[in-house]
Amino acid sequence: MLQWRSAKGPTRNVGLGAFPRGTETNAVADVVDLMGACMRFERGAEIFAENEPAEFVYKVVSGAVRLSKLMSDGRRQIGAFYLPGDMFGLEADRAHSFAAESICDTRILVVKRSALMAEAERDGEMVRHLWSQTVGHLQRAQSHMLLLGRKNAQERIAAFLLDMAQRLHSAGSVALPMPRQDIADYLGLTIETVSRTLTQFERDGVISMPVSRRIVLRNRAALDKMNDVWSA
Amino acid sequence: MLQWRSAKGPTRNVGLGAFPRGTETNAVADVVDLMGACMRFERGAEIFAENEPAEFVYKVVSGAVRLSKLMSDGRRQIGAFYLPGDMFGLEADRAHSFAAESICDTRILVVKRSALMAEAERDGEMVRHLWSQTVGHLQRAQSHMLLLGRKNAQERIAAFLLDMAQRLHSAGSVALPMPRQDIADYLGLTIETVSRTLTQFERDGVISMPVSRRIVLRNRAALDKMNDVWSA
DNA sequence: CGATTAATTGACAAAACTCAATACGAGTGG
DNA sequence: CCACTCGTATTGAGTTTTGTCAATTAATCG
């Protein structure tokens, strides 16, 4: 593990799309929908870099985003995946400590943090909502810590598949937007271990994989069982 | 790893101490100092349980606290250690997903979350401060994820020692408040690996251990080097 | 199709875990 | 003050899981 692998590093996105509209007005979060500009990022584009000032807040419209941090020797940790509907960019106060990159072609609403804060100045509801977003991210980070700390490969993959299935609202079949390497770096495993574990699951009839990016959940109970160890 | 180990489980604390005073008025955080009641928890006492409604916010005065989550089969993950000056209890919105226990005899300021929120209602500065506390916790969680995800035992221990040294304001020598098992469960290692790695460090002249709970940092540069891999 | 990237598989090595024995250290009572 | 005890920490031997390196196979896109 000496060099960062398939890296023709993330390419800065310059193209800026239209300013589309959402007709939603339901929750407070959707101020982003109203105020945000929609941008397109092609696969592998850098949305923000490590150490970049945290000037914007984002919301995924379509596609997928990874939050990642790279070590000097090529090891990488992915801290989170963001899927359609997810907000991000609030996990930093001053500067970003992770980079964000689009995993595939992705549309993202972008709003200036200062605009959001100005809005929040007048609207107490707004602040609390943004804060609770941050709390949500913290809780995700904590449950990810559990996974990384003491789960074995099978438990990690099971948790990952169930999480993806839920967040992508997929009934029975998940279309993974990310390559195996991203999954590996998210779960703290190697690509080979991810691959072997998936193959194992397939042999055991727990899943099937018509193609590598599509996972059909054939025995959700088995996955739940592997995942439920942390029931508490 | 089938049974939770030395567990004569955490014992509920009932004793409630004095209402001491701090003369500080510097930052907003110190509203807790002004409003909080001081409680004493003896070693191993449960401050709050998993799934308990998050009714209070806490600040460590003296001693140390661990945030932990227990698996059905005895595996445990410690999510954070809280040391004097640290606030906690803001990482949950509705109910706690981790338990908090005192590691040694500990004094803690406790304030009702509702009181804090009432204060925050009037004081915009206050909300932002509480929020930024949460962001701080999130960032700690993220950097802990890095450690758990892709660092080897030496790197984990090095990071841990440096972090403790800094947070305890110890120049050259750290008095660890927690037993090896807690360190292991915090770092996602076994107690044996922690022990062996420390012994290794001692043989290499990186540290010395007059007694097991006291670690003298003899070669901080070596520790920094092991830790700095994630420089970026 | 062919070229190129992504994913899988195999053989082997290494790091960390397990189980078991031993040593240490703080506190207690003779 | 010294032995005893009990919880904590260390050490050793052997196993297991995951990682590494290298070779194949599968997908995707002109």
Short mmCIF file of C-alpha atoms (C1' of nucleotides) in Angstrom, two decimals:
data_model
loop_
_atom_site.label_atom_id
_atom_site.label_comp_id
_atom_site.label_asym_id
_atom_site.label_seq_id
_atom_site.Cartn_x
_atom_site.Cartn_y
_atom_site.Cartn_z
CA MET A 1 0.00 0.00 0.00
CA LEU A 2 2.51 2.53 -1.09
CA GLN A 3 0.91 4.63 -3.74
CA TRP A 4 -2.55 5.97 -4.15
CA ARG A 5 -4.02 3.63 -6.67
CA SER A 6 -6.25 4.50 -9.55
CA ALA A 7 -5.59 8.13 -8.82
CA LYS A 8 -5.67 10.40 -11.70
CA GLY A 9 -6.55 12.70 -8.84
CA PRO A 10 -9.86 14.48 -8.54
CA THR A 11 -10.28 17.14 -11.17
CA ARG A 12 -11.56 20.57 -10.27
CA ASN A 13 -15.00 21.18 -11.61
CA VAL A 14 -15.50 24.45 -13.36
CA GLY A 15 -18.75 23.99 -15.24
CA LEU A 16 -21.70 25.49 -13.41
CA GLY A 17 -25.17 24.39 -14.27
CA ALA A 18 -28.57 26.01 -14.27
CA PHE A 19 -30.37 27.41 -11.25
CA PRO A 20 -33.25 24.98 -11.04
CA ARG A 21 -36.17 25.17 -8.72
CA GLY A 22 -37.83 22.93 -6.23
CA THR A 23 -41.44 23.59 -5.39
CA GLU A 24 -40.95 22.21 -1.89
CA THR A 25 -41.52 24.41 1.11
CA ASN A 26 -42.10 21.70 3.71
CA ALA A 27 -39.23 21.66 6.20
CA VAL A 28 -36.72 24.31 7.08
CA ALA A 29 -33.86 22.35 5.56
CA ASP A 30 -35.32 23.12 2.21
CA VAL A 31 -34.19 26.68 2.40
CA VAL A 32 -31.20 25.15 0.67
CA ASP A 33 -33.52 24.02 -2.07
CA LEU A 34 -34.80 27.56 -2.44
CA MET A 35 -31.57 29.44 -2.11
CA GLY A 36 -29.18 26.95 -3.62
CA ALA A 37 -27.60 27.01 -7.04
CA CYS A 38 -27.47 23.68 -8.79
CA MET A 39 -24.08 22.52 -10.02
CA ARG A 40 -23.02 19.48 -11.97
CA PHE A 41 -19.91 17.54 -11.09
CA GLU A 42 -18.60 14.83 -13.34
CA ARG A 43 -17.26 11.59 -11.96
CA GLY A 44 -14.22 12.14 -9.77
CA ALA A 45 -14.55 15.92 -9.54
CA GLU A 46 -13.44 17.63 -6.37
CA ILE A 47 -16.27 19.45 -4.65
CA PHE A 48 -14.03 20.80 -1.93
CA ALA A 49 -10.49 20.01 -0.86
CA GLU A 50 -8.95 19.17 2.47
CA ASN A 51 -8.06 22.38 4.31
CA GLU A 52 -10.20 24.47 2.01
CA PRO A 53 -12.20 27.16 3.85
CA ALA A 54 -15.72 25.84 4.47
CA GLU A 55 -17.60 28.46 2.54
CA PHE A 56 -20.59 26.51 1.23
CA VAL A 57 -23.19 24.03 2.29
CA TYR A 58 -24.30 21.34 -0.14
CA LYS A 59 -27.20 19.06 -0.87
CA VAL A 60 -27.06 16.11 -3.20
CA VAL A 61 -29.77 16.15 -5.85
CA SER A 62 -28.63 13.12 -7.82
CA GLY A 63 -25.51 11.00 -7.95
CA ALA A 64 -23.24 10.35 -4.97
CA VAL A 65 -20.41 11.97 -3.05
CA ARG A 66 -17.59 10.63 -0.89
CA LEU A 67 -15.90 12.42 2.02
CA SER A 68 -12.32 11.28 2.03
CA LYS A 69 -8.95 11.84 3.55
CA LEU A 70 -5.70 10.71 2.03
CA MET A 71 -2.55 9.72 3.91
CA SER A 72 0.89 10.65 2.75
CA ASP A 73 1.63 6.99 1.98
CA GLY A 74 -1.52 6.42 -0.07
CA ARG A 75 -3.82 4.97 2.54
CA ARG A 76 -7.22 6.56 2.32
CA GLN A 77 -10.19 6.71 4.65
CA ILE A 78 -13.63 7.53 3.39
CA GLY A 79 -15.60 9.12 6.20
CA ALA A 80 -19.03 9.12 4.61
CA PHE A 81 -21.03 8.70 1.46
CA TYR A 82 -23.68 11.28 0.61
CA LEU A 83 -26.65 10.23 -1.45
CA PRO A 84 -29.57 12.12 -3.00
CA GLY A 85 -31.32 14.16 -0.31
CA ASP A 86 -28.28 14.31 1.98
CA MET A 87 -26.84 17.62 3.08
CA PHE A 88 -23.15 18.04 3.79
CA GLY A 89 -20.53 20.70 4.36
CA LEU A 90 -21.74 21.49 7.88
CA GLU A 91 -19.26 19.11 9.50
CA ALA A 92 -16.52 21.74 9.48
CA ASP A 93 -16.54 25.08 11.21
CA ARG A 94 -13.63 26.92 9.70
CA ALA A 95 -11.91 24.69 7.14
CA HIS A 96 -12.70 21.23 5.82
CA SER A 97 -10.66 18.40 7.27
CA PHE A 98 -11.80 15.97 4.59
CA ALA A 99 -12.13 16.41 0.86
CA ALA A 100 -15.41 15.79 -0.97
CA GLU A 101 -15.49 14.22 -4.41
CA SER A 102 -18.29 13.14 -6.68
CA ILE A 103 -18.37 9.38 -7.18
CA CYS A 104 -20.30 9.56 -10.43
CA ASP A 105 -21.90 12.36 -12.39
CA THR A 106 -23.65 14.30 -9.70
CA ARG A 107 -25.93 17.30 -9.32
CA ILE A 108 -25.56 19.29 -6.14
CA LEU A 109 -27.34 22.30 -4.69
CA VAL A 110 -24.83 24.76 -3.30
CA VAL A 111 -25.60 27.61 -0.97
CA LYS A 112 -23.29 30.09 0.68
CA ARG A 113 -22.82 29.35 4.31
CA SER A 114 -23.01 33.06 5.06
CA ALA A 115 -26.43 33.26 3.41
CA LEU A 116 -27.62 30.35 5.50
CA MET A 117 -26.23 31.96 8.61
CA ALA A 118 -27.89 35.27 7.83
CA GLU A 119 -31.15 33.40 7.46
CA ALA A 120 -30.42 31.62 10.72
CA GLU A 121 -29.83 34.93 12.44
CA ARG A 122 -33.50 35.81 12.04
CA ASP A 123 -34.94 32.34 12.30
CA GLY A 124 -34.36 30.34 15.48
CA GLU A 125 -36.01 27.33 13.93
CA MET A 126 -33.42 27.44 11.20
CA VAL A 127 -30.43 27.36 13.55
CA ARG A 128 -31.83 24.44 15.43
CA HIS A 129 -32.40 22.61 12.21
CA LEU A 130 -28.86 23.14 11.00
CA TRP A 131 -27.56 22.12 14.40
CA SER A 132 -29.63 18.95 14.35
CA GLN A 133 -28.14 18.19 10.94
CA THR A 134 -24.74 18.35 12.57
CA VAL A 135 -25.92 16.09 15.38
CA GLY A 136 -27.15 13.65 12.76
CA HIS A 137 -23.74 13.62 11.12
CA LEU A 138 -22.11 13.07 14.49
CA GLN A 139 -24.33 10.09 15.15
CA ARG A 140 -23.50 8.60 11.77
CA ALA A 141 -19.83 9.10 12.53
CA GLN A 142 -20.23 7.36 15.86
CA SER A 143 -21.97 4.38 14.39
CA HIS A 144 -19.28 4.22 11.75
CA MET A 145 -16.72 4.13 14.55
CA LEU A 146 -18.42 1.04 15.92
CA LEU A 147 -18.14 -0.61 12.57
CA LEU A 148 -14.47 0.26 12.11
CA GLY A 149 -13.51 -0.55 15.66
CA ARG A 150 -14.68 -4.04 16.35
CA LYS A 151 -16.55 -5.57 13.45
CA ASN A 152 -15.12 -8.25 11.20
CA ALA A 153 -15.24 -8.11 7.43
CA GLN A 154 -18.56 -9.91 7.12
CA GLU A 155 -20.25 -7.67 9.66
CA ARG A 156 -18.90 -4.56 7.96
CA ILE A 157 -20.12 -5.60 4.54
CA ALA A 158 -23.50 -6.64 5.88
CA ALA A 159 -23.91 -3.30 7.64
CA PHE A 160 -22.85 -1.48 4.51
CA LEU A 161 -25.27 -3.28 2.24
CA LEU A 162 -28.21 -2.79 4.59
CA ASP A 163 -27.37 0.88 5.03
CA MET A 164 -27.14 1.43 1.30
CA ALA A 165 -30.34 -0.47 0.64
CA GLN A 166 -32.17 1.70 3.12
CA ARG A 167 -30.71 5.02 2.04
CA LEU A 168 -31.25 4.32 -1.64
CA HIS A 169 -34.80 3.17 -0.89
CA SER A 170 -34.03 -0.02 -2.71
CA ALA A 171 -36.32 -2.91 -2.11
CA GLY A 172 -34.36 -6.09 -2.57
CA SER A 173 -31.77 -4.82 -4.99
CA VAL A 174 -29.11 -2.17 -4.52
CA ALA A 175 -27.36 -0.27 -7.32
CA LEU A 176 -24.05 0.76 -5.82
CA PRO A 177 -22.80 4.06 -7.18
CA MET A 178 -19.22 3.49 -5.98
CA PRO A 179 -16.41 1.14 -6.99
CA ARG A 180 -15.04 -1.57 -4.72
CA GLN A 181 -12.07 0.56 -3.75
CA ASP A 182 -14.35 3.18 -2.24
CA ILE A 183 -16.25 0.55 -0.32
CA ALA A 184 -12.98 -0.86 0.97
CA ASP A 185 -11.71 2.54 2.09
CA TYR A 186 -15.03 3.29 3.72
CA LEU A 187 -15.06 0.03 5.66
CA GLY A 188 -11.37 -0.05 6.53
CA LEU A 189 -10.72 -3.17 4.46
CA THR A 190 -8.82 -3.96 1.28
CA ILE A 191 -10.52 -4.27 -2.04
CA GLU A 192 -9.64 -7.97 -2.08
CA THR A 193 -11.34 -8.61 1.25
CA VAL A 194 -14.45 -6.76 0.10
CA SER A 195 -14.52 -8.79 -3.07
CA ARG A 196 -13.96 -12.11 -1.33
CA THR A 197 -16.61 -11.38 1.28
CA LEU A 198 -19.18 -10.49 -1.36
CA THR A 199 -18.34 -13.65 -3.27
CA GLN A 200 -18.72 -15.60 -0.05
CA PHE A 201 -22.14 -14.03 0.54
CA GLU A 202 -23.13 -14.97 -2.96
CA ARG A 203 -22.00 -18.59 -2.49
CA ASP A 204 -24.00 -18.67 0.75
CA GLY A 205 -27.09 -17.43 -1.07
CA VAL A 206 -27.25 -14.25 0.99
CA ILE A 207 -26.93 -12.02 -2.06
CA SER A 208 -26.53 -12.31 -5.77
CA MET A 209 -24.60 -10.08 -8.13
CA PRO A 210 -25.87 -10.01 -11.72
CA VAL A 211 -23.12 -7.44 -12.31
CA SER A 212 -20.64 -6.21 -9.75
CA ARG A 213 -22.37 -2.90 -9.07
CA ARG A 214 -25.79 -4.46 -8.50
CA ILE A 215 -26.42 -6.43 -5.33
CA VAL A 216 -29.62 -8.36 -4.90
CA LEU A 217 -30.43 -9.05 -1.27
CA ARG A 218 -31.63 -12.65 -1.22
CA ASN A 219 -31.60 -13.26 2.51
CA ARG A 220 -32.03 -10.08 4.43
CA ALA A 221 -32.49 -11.94 7.70
CA ALA A 222 -28.96 -13.28 7.42
CA LEU A 223 -27.62 -9.79 6.84
CA ASP A 224 -29.66 -8.39 9.71
CA LYS A 225 -28.27 -11.05 11.97
CA MET A 226 -24.69 -10.16 11.10
CA ASN A 227 -25.51 -6.51 11.62
CA ASP A 228 -27.52 -6.77 14.81
CA VAL A 229 -24.61 -7.65 17.00
CA TRP A 230 -24.58 -4.07 18.20
CA SER A 231 -28.29 -4.12 18.95
CA ALA A 232 -28.02 -2.82 22.52
CA MET B 1 -14.62 -12.66 23.17
CA LEU B 2 -17.84 -14.00 24.49
CA GLN B 3 -18.53 -12.29 27.76
CA TRP B 4 -18.02 -8.79 28.93
CA ARG B 5 -14.92 -9.09 30.99
CA SER B 6 -14.21 -7.53 34.33
CA ALA B 7 -17.73 -6.24 34.37
CA LYS B 8 -19.31 -5.86 37.70
CA GLY B 9 -21.37 -3.52 35.55
CA PRO B 10 -21.56 0.20 36.09
CA THR B 11 -23.36 1.12 39.27
CA ARG B 12 -25.93 3.89 39.28
CA ASN B 13 -24.76 6.91 41.15
CA VAL B 14 -27.21 8.41 43.55
CA GLY B 15 -25.10 10.72 45.70
CA LEU B 16 -25.32 14.36 44.67
CA GLY B 17 -22.63 16.80 45.75
CA ALA B 18 -22.46 20.48 46.52
CA PHE B 19 -23.25 23.34 44.16
CA PRO B 20 -19.81 24.83 43.74
CA ARG B 21 -18.93 28.01 41.99
CA GLY B 22 -16.59 29.10 39.28
CA THR B 23 -15.71 32.76 39.03
CA GLU B 24 -15.25 32.47 35.28
CA THR B 25 -17.40 34.52 32.95
CA ASN B 26 -15.16 34.41 29.90
CA ALA B 27 -16.80 32.31 27.17
CA VAL B 28 -20.40 31.33 26.70
CA ALA B 29 -19.69 27.70 27.43
CA ASP B 30 -19.26 28.64 31.01
CA VAL B 31 -22.94 29.13 31.46
CA VAL B 32 -22.67 25.50 32.39
CA ASP B 33 -20.25 26.49 35.10
CA LEU B 34 -22.74 29.00 36.41
CA MET B 35 -25.92 26.98 36.07
CA GLY B 36 -24.58 23.51 36.67
CA ALA B 37 -24.88 21.41 39.78
CA CYS B 38 -21.76 19.51 40.73
CA MET B 39 -22.09 15.77 41.20
CA ARG B 40 -19.61 13.13 42.26
CA PHE B 41 -19.41 9.77 40.56
CA GLU B 42 -17.29 7.00 41.96
CA ARG B 43 -15.22 4.78 39.73
CA GLY B 44 -17.37 2.81 37.30
CA ALA B 45 -20.58 4.72 37.96
CA GLU B 46 -23.03 5.15 35.12
CA ILE B 47 -23.61 8.79 34.24
CA PHE B 48 -26.16 7.97 31.61
CA ALA B 49 -27.21 4.75 29.91
CA GLU B 50 -27.61 3.79 26.30
CA ASN B 51 -31.08 4.73 25.09
CA GLU B 52 -31.68 6.98 28.07
CA PRO B 53 -33.39 10.26 27.15
CA ALA B 54 -30.75 12.96 26.76
CA GLU B 55 -31.95 15.28 29.48
CA PHE B 56 -28.71 16.82 30.69
CA VAL B 57 -25.50 18.33 29.49
CA TYR B 58 -22.29 17.65 31.39
CA LYS B 59 -18.88 19.10 31.99
CA VAL B 60 -16.02 17.24 33.60
CA VAL B 61 -14.48 19.06 36.54
CA SER B 62 -12.05 16.37 37.63
CA GLY B 63 -11.55 12.70 36.86
CA ALA B 64 -12.39 11.08 33.53
CA VAL B 65 -15.38 9.68 31.64
CA ARG B 66 -15.74 7.12 28.87
CA LEU B 67 -18.47 7.03 26.21
CA SER B 68 -19.08 3.39 25.46
CA LYS B 69 -21.30 0.98 23.64
CA LEU B 70 -21.55 -2.69 24.42
CA MET B 71 -22.35 -5.48 21.95
CA SER B 72 -24.53 -8.39 22.83
CA ASP B 73 -21.53 -10.72 22.66
CA GLY B 74 -19.31 -8.65 24.94
CA ARG B 75 -17.40 -6.63 22.40
CA ARG B 76 -17.23 -3.02 23.43
CA GLN B 77 -16.36 0.18 21.63
CA ILE B 78 -15.35 3.29 23.51
CA GLY B 79 -16.26 6.31 21.40
CA ALA B 80 -14.51 8.99 23.41
CA PHE B 81 -12.80 9.88 26.65
CA TYR B 82 -13.79 13.09 28.39
CA LEU B 83 -11.23 14.83 30.57
CA PRO B 84 -11.40 17.85 32.88
CA GLY B 85 -12.78 20.84 30.98
CA ASP B 86 -14.58 18.72 28.37
CA MET B 87 -18.32 19.07 27.82
CA PHE B 88 -20.43 16.14 26.73
CA GLY B 89 -24.04 15.07 26.38
CA LEU B 90 -24.68 17.24 23.34
CA GLU B 91 -23.93 14.42 20.90
CA ALA B 92 -27.47 13.09 21.15
CA ASP B 93 -30.64 14.86 20.18
CA ARG B 94 -33.35 12.70 21.64
CA ALA B 95 -31.81 9.70 23.40
CA HIS B 96 -28.21 8.67 24.03
CA SER B 97 -26.82 6.02 21.74
CA PHE B 98 -23.79 5.44 23.94
CA ALA B 99 -23.52 5.08 27.69
CA ALA B 100 -21.26 7.33 29.76
CA GLU B 101 -19.37 5.99 32.78
CA SER B 102 -16.84 7.49 35.12
CA ILE B 103 -13.44 5.89 34.78
CA CYS B 104 -12.28 6.96 38.21
CA ASP B 105 -13.75 9.10 40.96
CA THR B 106 -15.06 12.04 39.01
CA ARG B 107 -16.73 15.39 39.62
CA ILE B 108 -19.09 16.59 36.93
CA LEU B 109 -21.15 19.73 36.44
CA VAL B 110 -24.65 18.84 35.29
CA VAL B 111 -27.15 21.22 33.76
CA LYS B 112 -30.59 20.56 32.38
CA ARG B 113 -30.64 20.63 28.63
CA SER B 114 -33.94 22.49 28.75
CA ALA B 115 -32.36 25.24 30.86
CA LEU B 116 -29.54 25.56 28.36
CA MET B 117 -32.02 25.68 25.51
CA ALA B 118 -34.08 28.34 27.22
CA GLU B 119 -30.93 30.37 27.60
CA ALA B 120 -30.12 29.72 23.96
CA GLU B 121 -33.55 30.94 22.95
CA ARG B 122 -32.64 34.43 24.04
CA ASP B 123 -28.97 34.33 23.22
CA GLY B 124 -27.90 33.71 19.64
CA GLU B 125 -24.29 33.59 20.70
CA MET B 126 -25.16 30.74 23.01
CA VAL B 127 -26.75 28.58 20.31
CA ARG B 128 -23.78 29.03 18.05
CA HIS B 129 -21.48 28.06 20.84
CA LEU B 130 -23.39 24.89 21.64
CA TRP B 131 -23.51 24.09 17.95
CA SER B 132 -19.78 24.59 17.59
CA GLN B 133 -19.31 22.22 20.52
CA THR B 134 -21.19 19.63 18.50
CA VAL B 135 -19.05 20.35 15.46
CA GLY B 136 -15.98 19.85 17.64
CA HIS B 137 -17.27 16.46 18.74
CA LEU B 138 -17.96 15.53 15.15
CA GLN B 139 -14.42 16.41 14.16
CA ARG B 140 -13.04 14.32 16.99
CA ALA B 141 -15.23 11.44 15.87
CA GLN B 142 -13.96 11.81 12.31
CA SER B 143 -10.34 11.79 13.32
CA HIS B 144 -11.04 8.76 15.48
CA MET B 145 -12.51 7.08 12.41
CA LEU B 146 -9.20 7.62 10.62
CA LEU B 147 -7.41 5.93 13.45
CA LEU B 148 -9.76 2.96 13.58
CA GLY B 149 -9.97 2.53 9.86
CA ARG B 150 -6.45 2.26 8.57
CA LYS B 151 -3.87 2.66 11.30
CA ASN B 152 -1.83 -0.19 12.69
CA ALA B 153 -1.38 -0.85 16.38
CA GLN B 154 1.75 1.28 16.75
CA GLU B 155 0.16 4.24 15.02
CA ARG B 156 -2.96 3.96 17.16
CA ILE B 157 -1.02 3.84 20.41
CA ALA B 158 1.23 6.69 19.35
CA ALA B 159 -1.77 8.83 18.44
CA PHE B 160 -3.43 7.95 21.72
CA LEU B 161 -0.44 8.84 23.86
CA LEU B 162 0.12 12.15 22.10
CA ASP B 163 -3.55 13.04 22.37
CA MET B 164 -3.64 12.22 26.06
CA ALA B 165 -0.42 14.11 26.72
CA GLN B 166 -1.87 17.18 25.06
CA ARG B 167 -5.30 17.04 26.62
CA LEU B 168 -3.95 16.39 30.10
CA HIS B 169 -1.43 19.22 29.65
CA SER B 170 1.28 16.79 30.60
CA ALA B 171 4.79 17.77 29.69
CA GLY B 172 6.77 14.63 29.15
CA SER B 173 4.82 12.32 31.40
CA VAL B 174 1.21 11.17 31.17
CA ALA B 175 -0.86 9.79 34.04
CA LEU B 176 -3.45 7.62 32.36
CA PRO B 177 -6.75 7.57 34.23
CA MET B 178 -8.01 4.45 32.44
CA PRO B 179 -7.05 0.77 32.50
CA ARG B 180 -5.59 -1.05 29.51
CA GLN B 181 -8.93 -2.58 28.64
CA ASP B 182 -10.44 0.86 28.08
CA ILE B 183 -7.51 1.89 25.90
CA ALA B 184 -7.92 -1.30 23.89
CA ASP B 185 -11.64 -0.77 23.40
CA TYR B 186 -11.05 2.85 22.44
CA LEU B 187 -8.41 1.95 19.87
CA GLY B 188 -10.12 -1.13 18.49
CA LEU B 189 -7.38 -3.47 19.72
CA THR B 190 -7.11 -6.19 22.32
CA ILE B 191 -5.60 -5.56 25.71
CA GLU B 192 -2.71 -7.85 24.80
CA THR B 193 -1.84 -5.89 21.69
CA VAL B 194 -1.93 -2.64 23.66
CA SER B 195 0.33 -4.11 26.27
CA ARG B 196 2.77 -5.59 23.80
CA THR B 197 2.97 -2.38 21.80
CA LEU B 198 3.68 -0.33 24.90
CA THR B 199 6.38 -2.81 25.93
CA GLN B 200 7.82 -2.56 22.45
CA PHE B 201 7.88 1.24 22.71
CA GLU B 202 9.66 0.94 26.03
CA ARG B 203 12.27 -1.44 24.61
CA ASP B 204 12.81 1.00 21.74
CA GLY B 205 13.34 3.83 24.20
CA VAL B 206 10.32 5.75 22.93
CA ILE B 207 8.61 5.72 26.32
CA SER B 208 9.21 4.41 29.80
CA MET B 209 6.67 3.13 32.28
CA PRO B 210 7.67 3.46 35.93
CA VAL B 211 4.25 1.97 36.68
CA SER B 212 1.70 0.84 34.15
CA ARG B 213 -0.53 3.90 34.47
CA ARG B 214 2.29 6.40 34.04
CA ILE B 215 3.89 6.85 30.64
CA VAL B 216 7.00 8.96 30.25
CA LEU B 217 7.45 10.22 26.69
CA ARG B 218 11.16 9.80 26.04
CA ASN B 219 11.17 10.34 22.28
CA ARG B 220 8.29 12.47 21.20
CA ALA B 221 9.70 12.84 17.69
CA ALA B 222 9.34 9.09 17.17
CA LEU B 223 5.74 9.23 18.32
CA ASP B 224 5.02 12.25 16.13
CA LYS B 225 6.44 10.43 13.17
CA MET B 226 4.16 7.44 13.71
CA ASN B 227 1.23 9.80 14.12
CA ASP B 228 1.95 12.17 11.26
CA VAL B 229 1.10 9.73 8.52
CA TRP B 230 -2.26 11.45 8.16
CA SER B 231 -0.67 14.86 7.94
CA ALA B 232 -2.32 16.03 4.71
"C1'" DC C 1 -14.51 -6.28 -31.27
"C1'" DG C 2 -10.38 -4.58 -28.82
"C1'" DA C 3 -8.72 -1.66 -25.34
"C1'" DT C 4 -8.94 -0.23 -20.77
"C1'" DT C 5 -10.45 -0.06 -16.24
"C1'" DA C 6 -12.59 -2.65 -12.52
"C1'" DA C 7 -13.22 -6.84 -10.05
"C1'" DT C 8 -12.09 -11.49 -8.73
"C1'" DT C 9 -9.22 -15.26 -7.41
"C1'" DG C 10 -5.10 -17.75 -5.62
"C1'" DA C 11 -0.94 -18.49 -2.87
"C1'" DC C 12 1.50 -16.74 0.69
"C1'" DA C 13 2.88 -13.46 4.59
"C1'" DA C 14 2.05 -10.67 8.41
"C1'" DA C 15 -0.44 -8.39 11.92
"C1'" DA C 16 -3.42 -8.97 15.42
"C1'" DC C 17 -6.24 -12.22 18.21
"C1'" DT C 18 -6.93 -16.16 21.48
"C1'" DC C 19 -5.96 -18.81 25.26
"C1'" DA C 20 -3.17 -19.70 29.07
"C1'" DA C 21 0.29 -18.80 32.31
"C1'" DT C 22 2.81 -15.59 34.97
"C1'" DA C 23 4.04 -11.18 37.13
"C1'" DC C 24 2.91 -6.80 39.09
"C1'" DG C 25 0.83 -3.51 42.48
"C1'" DA C 26 -2.49 -1.53 45.48
"C1'" DG C 27 -4.88 -2.37 49.49
"C1'" DT C 28 -5.73 -5.18 53.85
"C1'" DG C 29 -5.03 -7.42 57.92
"C1'" DG C 30 -1.88 -9.94 60.83
"C1'" DC D 1 6.23 -3.67 58.10
"C1'" DC D 2 5.46 -7.76 55.82
"C1'" DA D 3 2.65 -11.39 53.69
"C1'" DC D 4 -1.67 -12.22 51.25
"C1'" DT D 5 -5.11 -11.35 47.99
"C1'" DC D 6 -7.36 -9.69 44.14
"C1'" DG D 7 -7.71 -7.14 40.15
"C1'" DT D 8 -4.72 -5.55 36.44
"C1'" DA D 9 -1.05 -6.05 33.29
"C1'" DT D 10 2.46 -8.63 30.80
"C1'" DT D 11 4.33 -12.41 28.28
"C1'" DG D 12 4.41 -16.70 25.43
"C1'" DA D 13 2.80 -20.08 21.96
"C1'" DG D 14 -0.15 -21.06 18.46
"C1'" DT D 15 -4.17 -19.75 15.43
"C1'" DT D 16 -6.98 -16.80 12.51
"C1'" DT D 17 -8.13 -13.08 9.81
"C1'" DT D 18 -6.94 -9.90 6.83
"C1'" DG D 19 -3.40 -7.96 3.91
"C1'" DT D 20 -0.02 -8.38 -0.04
"C1'" DC D 21 1.44 -9.50 -4.54
"C1'" DA D 22 0.49 -11.40 -8.86
"C1'" DA D 23 -2.34 -13.35 -12.25
"C1'" DT D 24 -6.99 -13.77 -14.40
"C1'" DT D 25 -11.45 -12.65 -15.55
"C1'" DA D 26 -15.35 -9.49 -16.16
"C1'" DA D 27 -17.42 -5.03 -17.52
"C1'" DT D 28 -17.58 -0.76 -20.09
"C1'" DC D 29 -17.00 2.17 -23.87
"C1'" DG D 30 -15.49 3.57 -28.20
#
